[in-house]
Coordinates of C-alpha atoms and ligand atoms in Angstrom, one line a residue:
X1 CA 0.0 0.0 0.0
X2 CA 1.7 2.9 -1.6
X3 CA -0.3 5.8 0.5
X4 CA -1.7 4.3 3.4
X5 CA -3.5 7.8 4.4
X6 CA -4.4 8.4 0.4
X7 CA -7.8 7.3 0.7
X8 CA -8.3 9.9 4.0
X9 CA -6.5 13.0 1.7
X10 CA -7.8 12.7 -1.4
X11 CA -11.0 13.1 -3.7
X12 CA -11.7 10.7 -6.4
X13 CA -11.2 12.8 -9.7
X14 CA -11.9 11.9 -13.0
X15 CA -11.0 12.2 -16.4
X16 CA -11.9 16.2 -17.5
X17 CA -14.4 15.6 -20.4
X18 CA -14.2 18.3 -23.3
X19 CA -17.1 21.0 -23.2
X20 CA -20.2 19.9 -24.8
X21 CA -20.3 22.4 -27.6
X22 CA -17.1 21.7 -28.6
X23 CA -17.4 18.2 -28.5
X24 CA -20.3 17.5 -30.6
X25 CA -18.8 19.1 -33.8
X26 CA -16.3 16.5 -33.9
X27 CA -15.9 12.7 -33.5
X28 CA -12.4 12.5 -31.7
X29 CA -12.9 11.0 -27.9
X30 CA -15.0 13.5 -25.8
X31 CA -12.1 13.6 -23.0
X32 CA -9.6 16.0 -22.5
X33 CA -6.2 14.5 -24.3
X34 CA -3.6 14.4 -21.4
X35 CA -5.9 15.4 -18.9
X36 CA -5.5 12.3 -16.6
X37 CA -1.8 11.8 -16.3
X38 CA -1.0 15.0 -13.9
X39 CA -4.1 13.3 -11.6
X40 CA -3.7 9.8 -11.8
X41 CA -0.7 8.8 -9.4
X42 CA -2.8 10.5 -6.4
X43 CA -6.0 8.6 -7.6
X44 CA -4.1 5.2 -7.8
X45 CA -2.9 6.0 -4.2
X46 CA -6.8 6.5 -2.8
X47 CA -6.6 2.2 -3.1
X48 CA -6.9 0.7 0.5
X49 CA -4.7 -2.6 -0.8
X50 CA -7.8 -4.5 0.9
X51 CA -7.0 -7.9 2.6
X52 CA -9.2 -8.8 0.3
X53 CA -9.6 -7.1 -2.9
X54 CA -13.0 -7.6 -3.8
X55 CA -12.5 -5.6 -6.9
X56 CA -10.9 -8.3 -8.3
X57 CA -14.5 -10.5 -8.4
X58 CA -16.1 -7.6 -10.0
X59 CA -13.5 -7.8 -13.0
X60 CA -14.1 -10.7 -15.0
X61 CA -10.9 -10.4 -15.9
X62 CA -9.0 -10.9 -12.4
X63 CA -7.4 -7.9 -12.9
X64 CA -4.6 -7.6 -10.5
X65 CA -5.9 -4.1 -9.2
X66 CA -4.0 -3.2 -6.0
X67 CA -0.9 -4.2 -7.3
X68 CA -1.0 -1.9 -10.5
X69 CA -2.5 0.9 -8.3
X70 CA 0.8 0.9 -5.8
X71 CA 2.6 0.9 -9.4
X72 CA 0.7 4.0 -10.6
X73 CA 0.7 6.0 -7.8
X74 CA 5.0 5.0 -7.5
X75 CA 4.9 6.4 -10.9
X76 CA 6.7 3.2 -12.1
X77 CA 4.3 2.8 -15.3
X78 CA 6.7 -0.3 -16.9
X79 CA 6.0 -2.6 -13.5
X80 CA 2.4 -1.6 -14.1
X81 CA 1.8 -2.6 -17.7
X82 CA 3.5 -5.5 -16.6
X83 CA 0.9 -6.4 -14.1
X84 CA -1.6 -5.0 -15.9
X85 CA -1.0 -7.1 -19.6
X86 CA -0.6 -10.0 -17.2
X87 CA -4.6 -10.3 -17.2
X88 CA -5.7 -7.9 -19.8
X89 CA -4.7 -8.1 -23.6
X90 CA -6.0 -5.2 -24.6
X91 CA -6.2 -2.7 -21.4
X92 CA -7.1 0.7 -24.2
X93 CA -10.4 -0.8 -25.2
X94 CA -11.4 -2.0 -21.6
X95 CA -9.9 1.3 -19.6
X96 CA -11.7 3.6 -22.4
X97 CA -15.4 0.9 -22.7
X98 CA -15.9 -0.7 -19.8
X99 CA -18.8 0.0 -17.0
X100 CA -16.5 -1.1 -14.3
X101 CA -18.2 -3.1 -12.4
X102 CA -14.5 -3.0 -10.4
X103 CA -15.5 0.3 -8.7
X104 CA -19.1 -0.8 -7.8
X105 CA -16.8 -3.8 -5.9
X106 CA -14.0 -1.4 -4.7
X107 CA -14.0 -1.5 -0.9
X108 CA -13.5 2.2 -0.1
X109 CA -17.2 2.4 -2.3
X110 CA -19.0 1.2 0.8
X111 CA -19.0 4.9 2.1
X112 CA -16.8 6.6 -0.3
X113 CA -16.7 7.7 -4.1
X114 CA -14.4 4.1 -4.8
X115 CA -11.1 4.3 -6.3
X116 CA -11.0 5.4 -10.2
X117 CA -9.7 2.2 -11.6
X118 CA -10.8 2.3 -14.9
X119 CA -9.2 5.8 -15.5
X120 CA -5.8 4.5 -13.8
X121 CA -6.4 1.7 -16.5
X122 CA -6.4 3.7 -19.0
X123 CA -3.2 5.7 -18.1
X124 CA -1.0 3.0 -17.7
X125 CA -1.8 1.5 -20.9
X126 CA -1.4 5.1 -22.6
X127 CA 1.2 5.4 -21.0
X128 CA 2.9 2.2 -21.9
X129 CA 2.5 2.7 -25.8
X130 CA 3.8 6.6 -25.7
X131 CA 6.8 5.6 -24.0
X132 CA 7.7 2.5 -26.7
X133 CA 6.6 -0.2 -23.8
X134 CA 3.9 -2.3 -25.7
X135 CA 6.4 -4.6 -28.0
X136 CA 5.3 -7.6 -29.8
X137 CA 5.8 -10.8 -27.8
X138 CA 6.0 -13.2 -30.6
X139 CA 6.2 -17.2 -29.3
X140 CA 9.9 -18.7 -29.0
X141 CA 8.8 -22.2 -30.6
X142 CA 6.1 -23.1 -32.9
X143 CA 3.9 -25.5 -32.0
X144 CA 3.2 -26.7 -35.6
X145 CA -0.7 -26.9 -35.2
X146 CA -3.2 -24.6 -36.8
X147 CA -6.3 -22.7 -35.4
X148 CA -9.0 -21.1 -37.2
X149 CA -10.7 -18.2 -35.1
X150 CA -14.3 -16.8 -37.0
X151 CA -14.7 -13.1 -35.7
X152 CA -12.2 -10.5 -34.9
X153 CA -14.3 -8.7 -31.7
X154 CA -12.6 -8.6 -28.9
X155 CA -13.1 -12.5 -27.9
X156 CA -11.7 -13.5 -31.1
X157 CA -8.8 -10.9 -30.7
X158 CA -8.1 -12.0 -27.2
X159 CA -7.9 -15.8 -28.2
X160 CA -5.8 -15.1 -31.1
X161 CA -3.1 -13.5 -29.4
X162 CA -3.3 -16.1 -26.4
X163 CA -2.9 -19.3 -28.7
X164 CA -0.5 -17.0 -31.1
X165 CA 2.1 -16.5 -28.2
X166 CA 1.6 -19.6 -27.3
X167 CA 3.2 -21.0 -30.4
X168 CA 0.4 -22.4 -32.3
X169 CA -0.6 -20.9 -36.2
X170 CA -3.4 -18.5 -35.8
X171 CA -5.7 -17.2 -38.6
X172 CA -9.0 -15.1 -37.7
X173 CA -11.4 -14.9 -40.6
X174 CA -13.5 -11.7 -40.7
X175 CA -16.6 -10.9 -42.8
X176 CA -16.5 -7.4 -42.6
X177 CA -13.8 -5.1 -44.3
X178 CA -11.6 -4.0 -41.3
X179 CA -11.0 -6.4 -37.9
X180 CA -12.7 -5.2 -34.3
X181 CA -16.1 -6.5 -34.7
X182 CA -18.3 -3.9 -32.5
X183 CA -15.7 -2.1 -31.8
X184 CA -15.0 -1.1 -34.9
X185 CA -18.1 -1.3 -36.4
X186 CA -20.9 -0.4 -33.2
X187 CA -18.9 1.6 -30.8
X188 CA -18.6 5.4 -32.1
X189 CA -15.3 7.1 -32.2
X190 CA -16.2 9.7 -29.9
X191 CA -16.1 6.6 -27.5
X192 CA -13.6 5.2 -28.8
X193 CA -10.8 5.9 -31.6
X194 CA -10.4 3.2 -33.6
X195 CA -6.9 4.0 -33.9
X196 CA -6.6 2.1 -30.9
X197 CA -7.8 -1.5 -32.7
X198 CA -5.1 -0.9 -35.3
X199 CA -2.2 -0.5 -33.0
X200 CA -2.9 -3.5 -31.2
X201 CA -3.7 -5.7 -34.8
X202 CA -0.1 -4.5 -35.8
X203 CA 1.6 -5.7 -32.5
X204 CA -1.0 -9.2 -33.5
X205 CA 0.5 -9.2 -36.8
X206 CA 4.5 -8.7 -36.0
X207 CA 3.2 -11.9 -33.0
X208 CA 2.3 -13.7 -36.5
X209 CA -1.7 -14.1 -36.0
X210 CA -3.1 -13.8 -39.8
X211 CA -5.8 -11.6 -40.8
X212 CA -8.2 -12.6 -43.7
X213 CA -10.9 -9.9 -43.7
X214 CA -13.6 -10.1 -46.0
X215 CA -14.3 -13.6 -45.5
X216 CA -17.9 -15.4 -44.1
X217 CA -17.0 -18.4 -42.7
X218 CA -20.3 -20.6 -43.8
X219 CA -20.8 -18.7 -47.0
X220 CA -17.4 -17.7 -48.6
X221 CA -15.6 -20.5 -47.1
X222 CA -17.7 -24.2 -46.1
X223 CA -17.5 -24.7 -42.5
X224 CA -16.7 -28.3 -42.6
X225 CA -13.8 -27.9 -45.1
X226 CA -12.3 -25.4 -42.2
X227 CA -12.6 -27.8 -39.6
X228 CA -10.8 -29.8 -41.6
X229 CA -7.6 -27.8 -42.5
X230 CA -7.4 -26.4 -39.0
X231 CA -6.5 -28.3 -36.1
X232 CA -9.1 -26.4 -33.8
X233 CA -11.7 -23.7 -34.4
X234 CA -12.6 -20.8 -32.0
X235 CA -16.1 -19.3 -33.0
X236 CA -16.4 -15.6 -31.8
X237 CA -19.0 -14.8 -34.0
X238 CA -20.6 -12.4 -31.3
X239 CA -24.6 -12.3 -30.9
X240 CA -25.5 -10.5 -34.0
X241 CA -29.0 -10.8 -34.9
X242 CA -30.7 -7.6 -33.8
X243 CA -34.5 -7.8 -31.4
X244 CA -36.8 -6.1 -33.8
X245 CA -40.0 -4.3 -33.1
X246 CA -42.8 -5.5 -35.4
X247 CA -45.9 -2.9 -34.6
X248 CA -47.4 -2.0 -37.3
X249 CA -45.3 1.1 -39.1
X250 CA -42.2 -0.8 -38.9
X251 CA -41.6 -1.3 -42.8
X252 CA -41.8 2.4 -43.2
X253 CA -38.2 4.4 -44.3
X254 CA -36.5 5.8 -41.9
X255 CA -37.2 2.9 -39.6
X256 CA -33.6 0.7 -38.8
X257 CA -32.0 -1.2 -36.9
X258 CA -29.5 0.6 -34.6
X259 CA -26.7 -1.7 -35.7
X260 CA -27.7 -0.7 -39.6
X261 CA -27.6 3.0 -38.2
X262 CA -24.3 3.1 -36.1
X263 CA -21.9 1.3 -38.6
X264 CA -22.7 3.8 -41.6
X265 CA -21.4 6.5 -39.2
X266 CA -18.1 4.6 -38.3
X267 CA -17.7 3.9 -41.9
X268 CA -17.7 7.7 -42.7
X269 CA -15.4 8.2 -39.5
X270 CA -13.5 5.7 -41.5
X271 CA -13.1 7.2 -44.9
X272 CA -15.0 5.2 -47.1
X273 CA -18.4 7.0 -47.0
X274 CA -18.7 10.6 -47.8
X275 CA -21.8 11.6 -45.6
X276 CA -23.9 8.7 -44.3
X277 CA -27.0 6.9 -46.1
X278 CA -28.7 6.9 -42.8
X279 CA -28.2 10.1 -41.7
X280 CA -30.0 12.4 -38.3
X281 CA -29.4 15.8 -39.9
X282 CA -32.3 18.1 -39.8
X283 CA -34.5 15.0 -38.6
X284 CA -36.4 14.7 -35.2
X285 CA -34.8 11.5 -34.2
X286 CA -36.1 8.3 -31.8
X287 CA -34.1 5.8 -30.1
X288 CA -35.2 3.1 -28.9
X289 CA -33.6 0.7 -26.4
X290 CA -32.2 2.8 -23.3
X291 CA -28.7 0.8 -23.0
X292 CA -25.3 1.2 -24.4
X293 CA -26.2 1.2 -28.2
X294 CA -29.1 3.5 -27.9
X295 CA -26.8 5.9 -25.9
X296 CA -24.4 5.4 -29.3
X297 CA -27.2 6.5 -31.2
X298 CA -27.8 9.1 -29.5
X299 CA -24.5 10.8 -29.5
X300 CA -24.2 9.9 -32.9
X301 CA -27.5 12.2 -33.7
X302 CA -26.1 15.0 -32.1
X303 CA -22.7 14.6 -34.0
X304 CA -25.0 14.7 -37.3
X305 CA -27.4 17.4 -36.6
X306 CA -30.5 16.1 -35.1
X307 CA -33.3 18.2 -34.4
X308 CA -33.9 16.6 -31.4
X309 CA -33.4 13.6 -29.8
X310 CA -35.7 11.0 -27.6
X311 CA -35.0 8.0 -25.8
X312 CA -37.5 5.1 -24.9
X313 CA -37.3 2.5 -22.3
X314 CA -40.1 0.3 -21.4
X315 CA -38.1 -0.5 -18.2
X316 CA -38.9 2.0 -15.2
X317 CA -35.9 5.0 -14.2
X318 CA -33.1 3.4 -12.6
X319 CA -32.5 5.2 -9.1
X320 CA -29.9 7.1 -8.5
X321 CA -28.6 4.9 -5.5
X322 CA -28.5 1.1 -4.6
X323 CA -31.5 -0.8 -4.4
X324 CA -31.8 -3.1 -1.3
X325 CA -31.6 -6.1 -3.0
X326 CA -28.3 -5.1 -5.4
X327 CA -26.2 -4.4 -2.3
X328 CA -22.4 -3.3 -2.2
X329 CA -20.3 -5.2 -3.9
X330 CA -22.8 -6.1 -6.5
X331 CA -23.0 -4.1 -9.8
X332 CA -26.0 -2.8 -9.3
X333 CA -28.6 -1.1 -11.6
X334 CA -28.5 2.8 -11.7
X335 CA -29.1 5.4 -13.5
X336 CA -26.4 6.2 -16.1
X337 CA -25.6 9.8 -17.3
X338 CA -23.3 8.9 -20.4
X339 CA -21.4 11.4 -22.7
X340 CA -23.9 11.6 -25.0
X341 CA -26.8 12.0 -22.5
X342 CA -24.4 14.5 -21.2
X343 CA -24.7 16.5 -25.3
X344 CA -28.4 16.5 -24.6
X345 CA -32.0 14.5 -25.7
X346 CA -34.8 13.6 -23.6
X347 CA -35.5 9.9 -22.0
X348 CA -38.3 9.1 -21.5
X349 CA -39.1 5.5 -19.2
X350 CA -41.7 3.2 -18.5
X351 CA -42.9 3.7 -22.4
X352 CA -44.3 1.1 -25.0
X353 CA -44.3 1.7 -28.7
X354 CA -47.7 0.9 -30.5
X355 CA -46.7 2.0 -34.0
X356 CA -45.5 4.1 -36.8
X357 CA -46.9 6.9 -38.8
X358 CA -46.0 8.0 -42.3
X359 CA -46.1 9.9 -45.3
X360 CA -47.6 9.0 -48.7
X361 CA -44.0 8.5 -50.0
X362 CA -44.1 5.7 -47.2
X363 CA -41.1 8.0 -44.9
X364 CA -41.5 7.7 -40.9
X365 CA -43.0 10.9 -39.7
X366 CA -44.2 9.9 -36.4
X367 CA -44.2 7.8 -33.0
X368 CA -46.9 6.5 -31.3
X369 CA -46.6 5.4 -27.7
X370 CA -48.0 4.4 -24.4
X371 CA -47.1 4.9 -20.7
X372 CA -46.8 1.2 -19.5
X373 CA -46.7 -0.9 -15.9
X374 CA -45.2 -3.8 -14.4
X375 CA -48.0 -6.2 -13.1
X376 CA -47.7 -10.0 -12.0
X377 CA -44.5 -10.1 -14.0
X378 CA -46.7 -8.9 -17.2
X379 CA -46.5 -5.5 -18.9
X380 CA -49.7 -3.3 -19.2
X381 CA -50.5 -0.5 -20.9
X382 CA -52.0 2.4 -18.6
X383 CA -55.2 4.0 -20.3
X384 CA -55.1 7.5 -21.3
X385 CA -51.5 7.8 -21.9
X386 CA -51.1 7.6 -26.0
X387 CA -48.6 10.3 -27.0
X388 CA -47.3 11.0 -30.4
X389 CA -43.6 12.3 -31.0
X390 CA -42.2 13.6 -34.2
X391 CA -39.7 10.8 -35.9
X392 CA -38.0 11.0 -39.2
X393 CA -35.2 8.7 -38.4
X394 CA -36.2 5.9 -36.0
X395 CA -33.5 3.4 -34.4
X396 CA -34.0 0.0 -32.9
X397 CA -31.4 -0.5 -30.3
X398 CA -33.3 -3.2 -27.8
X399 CA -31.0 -5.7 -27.6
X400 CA -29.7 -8.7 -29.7
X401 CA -31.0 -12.3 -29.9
X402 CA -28.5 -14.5 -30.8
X403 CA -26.0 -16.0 -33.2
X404 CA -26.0 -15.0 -36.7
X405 CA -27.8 -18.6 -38.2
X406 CA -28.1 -17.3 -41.8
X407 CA -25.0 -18.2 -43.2
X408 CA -24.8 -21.9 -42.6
X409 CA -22.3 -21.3 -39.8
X410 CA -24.4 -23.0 -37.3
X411 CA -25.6 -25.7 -40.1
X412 CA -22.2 -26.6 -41.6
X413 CA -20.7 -27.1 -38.0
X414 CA -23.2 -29.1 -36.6
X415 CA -23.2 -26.5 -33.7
X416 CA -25.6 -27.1 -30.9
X417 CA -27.7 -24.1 -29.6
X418 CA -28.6 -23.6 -26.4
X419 CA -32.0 -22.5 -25.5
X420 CA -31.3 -18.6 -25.9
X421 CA -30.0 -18.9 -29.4
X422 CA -26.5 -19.0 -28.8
X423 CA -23.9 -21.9 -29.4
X424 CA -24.2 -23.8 -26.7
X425 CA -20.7 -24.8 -24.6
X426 CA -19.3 -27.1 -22.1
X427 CA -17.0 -25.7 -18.5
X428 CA -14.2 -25.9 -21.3
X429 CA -15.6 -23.6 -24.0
X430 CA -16.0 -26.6 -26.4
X431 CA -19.1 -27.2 -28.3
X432 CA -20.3 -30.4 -28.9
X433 CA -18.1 -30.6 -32.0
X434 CA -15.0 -32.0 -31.6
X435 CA -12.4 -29.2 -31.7
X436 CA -14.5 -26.3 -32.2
X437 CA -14.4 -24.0 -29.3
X438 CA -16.9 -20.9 -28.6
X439 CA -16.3 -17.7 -26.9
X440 CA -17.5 -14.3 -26.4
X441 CA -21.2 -13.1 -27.1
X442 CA -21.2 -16.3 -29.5
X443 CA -21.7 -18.4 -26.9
X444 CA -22.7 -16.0 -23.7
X445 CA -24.9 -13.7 -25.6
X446 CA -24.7 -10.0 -25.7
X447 CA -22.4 -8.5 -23.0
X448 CA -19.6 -6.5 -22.3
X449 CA -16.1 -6.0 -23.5
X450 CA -14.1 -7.6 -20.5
X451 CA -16.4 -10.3 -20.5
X452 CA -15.1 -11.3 -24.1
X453 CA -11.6 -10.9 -23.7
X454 CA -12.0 -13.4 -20.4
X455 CA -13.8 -15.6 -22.5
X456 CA -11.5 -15.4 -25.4
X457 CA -8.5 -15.8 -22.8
X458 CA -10.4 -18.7 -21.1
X459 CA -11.0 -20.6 -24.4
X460 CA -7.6 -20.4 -26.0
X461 CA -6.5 -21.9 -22.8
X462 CA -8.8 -25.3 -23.5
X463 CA -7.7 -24.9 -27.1
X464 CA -4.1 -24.9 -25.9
X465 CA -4.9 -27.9 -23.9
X466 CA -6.8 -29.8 -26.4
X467 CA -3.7 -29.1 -28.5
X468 CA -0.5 -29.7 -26.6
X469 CA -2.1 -32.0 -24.1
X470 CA -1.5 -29.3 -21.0
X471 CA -1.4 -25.6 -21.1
X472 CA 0.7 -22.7 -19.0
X473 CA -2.0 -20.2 -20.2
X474 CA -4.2 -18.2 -17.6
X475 CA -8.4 -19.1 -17.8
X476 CA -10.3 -16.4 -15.7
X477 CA -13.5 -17.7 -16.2
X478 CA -16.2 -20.4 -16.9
X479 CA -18.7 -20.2 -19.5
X480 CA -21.3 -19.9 -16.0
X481 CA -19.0 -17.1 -14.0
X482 CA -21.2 -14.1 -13.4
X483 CA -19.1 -12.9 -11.0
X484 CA -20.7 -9.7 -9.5
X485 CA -21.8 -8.5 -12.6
X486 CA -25.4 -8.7 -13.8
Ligands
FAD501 C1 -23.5 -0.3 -30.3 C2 -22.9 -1.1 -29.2 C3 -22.2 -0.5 -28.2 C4 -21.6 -1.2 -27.2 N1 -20.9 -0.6 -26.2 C5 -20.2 -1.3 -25.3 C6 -19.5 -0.6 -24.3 O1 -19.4 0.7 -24.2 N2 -18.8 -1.3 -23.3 C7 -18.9 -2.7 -23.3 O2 -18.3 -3.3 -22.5 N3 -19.6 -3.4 -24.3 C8 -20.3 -2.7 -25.2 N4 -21.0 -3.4 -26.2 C9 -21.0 -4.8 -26.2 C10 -19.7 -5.3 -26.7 O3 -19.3 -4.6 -27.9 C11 -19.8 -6.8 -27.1 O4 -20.1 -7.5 -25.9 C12 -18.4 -7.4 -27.6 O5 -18.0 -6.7 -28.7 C13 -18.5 -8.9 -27.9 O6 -17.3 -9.3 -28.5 P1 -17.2 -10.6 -29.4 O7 -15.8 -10.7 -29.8 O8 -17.8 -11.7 -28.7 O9 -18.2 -10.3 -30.7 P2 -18.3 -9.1 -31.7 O10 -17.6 -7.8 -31.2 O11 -19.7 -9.0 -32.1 O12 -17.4 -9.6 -32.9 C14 -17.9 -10.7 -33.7 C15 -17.3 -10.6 -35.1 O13 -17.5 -11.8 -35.8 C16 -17.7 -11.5 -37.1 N5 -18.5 -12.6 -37.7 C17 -19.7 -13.1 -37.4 N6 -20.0 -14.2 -38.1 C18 -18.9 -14.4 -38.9 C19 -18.7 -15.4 -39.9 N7 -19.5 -16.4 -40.2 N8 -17.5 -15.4 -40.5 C20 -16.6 -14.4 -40.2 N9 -16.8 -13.4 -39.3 C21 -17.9 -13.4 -38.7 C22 -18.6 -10.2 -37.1 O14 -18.5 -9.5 -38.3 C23 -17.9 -9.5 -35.9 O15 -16.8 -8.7 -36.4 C24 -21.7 -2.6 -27.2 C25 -22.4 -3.3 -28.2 C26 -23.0 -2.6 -29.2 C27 -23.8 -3.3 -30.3
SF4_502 S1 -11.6 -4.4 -17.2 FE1 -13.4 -3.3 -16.4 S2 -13.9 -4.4 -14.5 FE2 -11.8 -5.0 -15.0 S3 -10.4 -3.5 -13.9 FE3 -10.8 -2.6 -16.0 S4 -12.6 -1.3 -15.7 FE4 -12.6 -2.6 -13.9

C-alpha cells in the first residue's frame, strides 16, 4: 500500500471531459487528451490494498488491481503494464469501454466515491504505448498446429493473441472489411478511436496471428472444409441478430435497426463513406432501447445534426442509489448519465411503442406510444396515456437475440444451440463438435467487452490444452462465471 492515508487526503477525480459544444462538432474522444496523467498517481494512491480485494471478483478479468494501483501512484508505469498485460490483452479498449463493475466492488465504495480504476487503466496503458513499452511478444517455438478463429471482436482478438504467443498458427477470418467486430463497427469514435484496434492488430501481426478480412465463414468459405484444414476452431462470431419491433409502421423508411444506423457513421469516421446513407441531420430522431447502443445512437445524432433527440425505455428510471436487493459489492442497476446524455436529448421511461406513422412516399414521420406498468410479472399499458412524438429517423437499439444462423455457420458445424440462441458450450468452452471451441457473445450472448476478452482468454486456454495435451495459459473464467456482474 503505496499511501496508506491516500484514501483519507484525497478526492476521487476523474478524467476532464471536453465542453459539450465543442465536442459534438467532432468525433475524436470526448475527453480532455492528457488530462488524466497529472491526476492519476494520487488517484491510484486512494486504493486501500484490501485484505481482500474484492474488486478483483467484480472484474471478469481478475485484474490484479491493487498491485498496478501501488505501481501507478510509485509512478513506475513499466511494472504496471507489466501487471496490468498479465490479465488484460488489450487494457485501451477496456480502460476507455468498460462500466466497471470493479469500482461498484471497490471497498473504499462502501461509504466513499471508490477508487477510479478504470481511469488508472487507461493511463497506464497510454502510458505504456507513448513511452515504446507495448512490444510484440511473438512465441519462442512453434507449436506446428493450426487454429482457425471466426470473428475478430474482442473474444476472437483476445484468443488469437493467447494461442499465437503460445506458439500455435493462428488465422482469424472476418466478414467485414476492417478487424474489431463492434468495436470497430458499433462503438462510435467519440467513445472510442479506432486507432486504438489498429495499433494492437499490428503488434498481433509482428506476434504472426493472420488476418483474412472479408471472408464469411459458412458462406465464402464451407464450415466443414475449415474444420478440416485447422486443427481447432474458436467461434467468436458475437450475438448479431438484432430484437426487432414488429408494430405496425415498422416497414416504413426511416425505420432501422440501430446496428444498420451506427456502422454507416463509423464507416464515414472511417473514410469510405462521404456523408452517411442513414443520416439524423435536420430530422427529429427516436431511439429506442435505453442501453449502451441506444446511448451510441444518441451521441451519434447530435454529432450529425438532429433536431432533437428521444430516448425510450419500457423499463422504469433506474434510481440514483442502490437498491436493497443489489447491495455493495454487487454491480448494481443505476441510472447512467453517459457522454452523449451529457450532449443532450430527452429519456423518456416506462414507455411502450404501439406503432408508426408515415407519409404517402411511405417516410416515418411519427411515434406512437403508451405509458406502460409492471403487473404479476406482465407489462400493461395504462389508459389515457397515448402520446405521439415527431420521428424521421427511428433506431432499434433493444438488444440482440442470438447467433448469426443465416450463413450456414451454425448448419455446416453441426453447432448445438442452447435455448437462448446461442452456441451452446461445455466448463471448457468446447461445443459439442470435436475441436471447435466458442467464446464471447457467440456463446454468452450479448455482453460486455471484458467479459469477451475473459472468455476469449479462457477458451484459448482449453484450445491450448486440447492441442498440446496441457497448457501454462491463464483461464479467468467459466462459461457460467457471473461474477458480480449482472
Ligand atoms: C453499439 C454497441 C455498443 C456497445 N458498447 C459497449 C461498451 O461501451 N462497453 C462494453 O463493455 N460493451 C459494449 N457493447 C458490447 C460489446 O461490444 C460486445 O459484448 C463485444 O464486442 C462482444 O465481443 P465478441 O468478440 O464476442 O463479438 P463481436 O464484437 O460482435 O465480434 C464478432 C465478429 O464476428 C464477425 N463474424 C460473425 N459471423 C462471422 C462469420 N460467419 N465469418 C466471419 N466473421 C464473422 C462479425 O462480423 C464481428 O466482427 C456494445 C455493443 C454494441 C452493439
Ligand atoms: S476491465 Fe473493467 S472491471 Fe476490470 S479493472 Fe478494468 S474497468 Fe474494472
Amino acid at each position: 500500500m503505496a499511501d496508506p492515508k491516500g484514501f483519507l487526503t484525497t478526492g476521487r477525480e476523474v478524467a476532464t471531459s471536453r465542453p459539450v459544444a465543442e465536442r459534438v462538432k467532432d468525433w475524436n474522444e470526448v475527453y480532455v487528451p492528457g488530462s488524466l496523467l497529472p491526476i492519476v498517481s494520487k488517484q491510484a494512491g486512494r486504493c486501500m490494498d484490501c485484505g481482500i480485494p474484492f474488486c478483483h471478483n467484480g472484474c471478469p478479468l481478475g485484474n490484479l488491481i491493487p498491485e498496478w494501483n501501488d505501481y501507478a501512484y510509485r509512478e513506475d508505469w513499466n511494472a504496471a503494464i507489466e501487471r496490468l498485460h498479465a490479465t488484460n490483452n488489450f487494457p485501451e479498449f477496456t480502460g476507455r469501454l468498460c462500466p466497471a463493475p470493479c469500482e461498484s466492488a471497490c471497498v473504499l465504495g462502501i461509504n466513499q466515491p471508490p477508487v477510479t480504476i478504470k481511469n488508472v487503466e487507461v493511463s497506464i496503458i497510454d502510458k505504456a504505448w507513448e513511452s515504446g513499452d507495448v512490444t510484440p511478444q511473438p512465441p519462442e517455438r512453434l507449436s506446428g498446429k493450426t487454429v482457425a478463429v471466426i470473428g475478430s471482436g474482442p473474444s476472437g482478438l483476445a484468443a488469437a493473441q493467447q494461442l499465437t504467443r503460445a506458439g500455435h498458427t493462428v488465422v482469424v477470418y472476418e466478414r467485414a472489411d476492417r478487424i474489431g467486430g463492434l468495436l470497430r463497427y458499433g462503438i462510435p469514435e467519440f467513445k472510442m478511436e479506432k486507432s486504438h484496434i489498429n495499433r494492437r492488430v499490428e503488434q498481433m501481426r509482428a506476434e504472426g496471428t493472420k488476418f483474412r478480412t472479408g471472408i464469411e465463414i459458412g458462406r465464402d468459405l464451407d464450415a466443414a472444409k475449415l474444420r478440416r484444414r485447422y486443427d481447432a476452431v474458436v467461434i467468436a462470431a458475437g450475438a448479431t441478430v438484432s430484437r426487432d419491433l414488429p408494430v405496425p409502421g415498422r416497414e416504413l423508411n426511416g425505420v432501422h435497426y440501430a446496428m444498420e444506423y451506427l456502422p454507416l457513421s463509423n464507416k464515414v469516421q472511417e473514410g469510405d463513406l462521404t456523408n452517411s446513407p442513414i443520416t439524423a441531420k435536420d430530422k427529429h430522431v427516436v431511439v429506442i432501447g435505453g442501453g449502451d447502443t441506444g446511448a451510441d445512437c444518441v451521441g451519434t445524432a447530435h454529432r450529425q445534426g438532429a433536431l432533437s433527440v428521444t430516448q425510450l425505455e419500457i423499463m422504469p428510471r433506474p434510481g440514483d442509489e442502490r437498491a436493497e436487493h443489489q447491495p455493495w459489492p454487487t454491480f448494481p442497476m443505476l441510472y447512467k448519465v453517459t457522454s452523449a446524455h451529457e450532449e443532450g436529448g430527452e429519456r423518456l421511461y416506462s414507455v411502450s411503442t404501439t406503432h408508426f406513422e408515415g407519409d404517402e412516399d411511405g417516410n416515418v414521420q411519427s411515434l406512437h406510444l403508451v405509458e406502460v406498468e409492471f403487473k404479476d410479472g406482465k407489462i400493461a399499458s395504462l389508459e389515457g396515456t397515448e402520446r405521439v412524438i415527431p420521428a424521421q429517423l427511428v433506431t432499434l437499439a433493444m438488444g440482440f437475440t442470438g447467433t448469426d444462423q443465416s450463413n450456414g455457420l451454425v448448419e455446416q458445424f453441426g453447432l448445438e444451440l442452447d435455448a437462448r440462441g446461442n452456441v451452446a458450450r461445455d466448463a471448457d468452452f468446447a461445443t459439442n463438435v470435436p475441436g471447435v471451441y466458442v467464446a464471447g457473445d457467440a456463446g454468452r450472448g450479448q455482453s460486455l467487452i471484458v467479459w469477451a476478452i475473459a472468455e476469449g482468454r479462457s477458451a484459448a486456454r482449453a484450445v491450448d490444452g486440447h492441442l498440446s495435451g496441457a497448457s501454462d495459459l491463464p483461464a479467468p473464467i467459466r462459461p457460467t462465471d457471473r461474477a458480480l456482474v449482472v
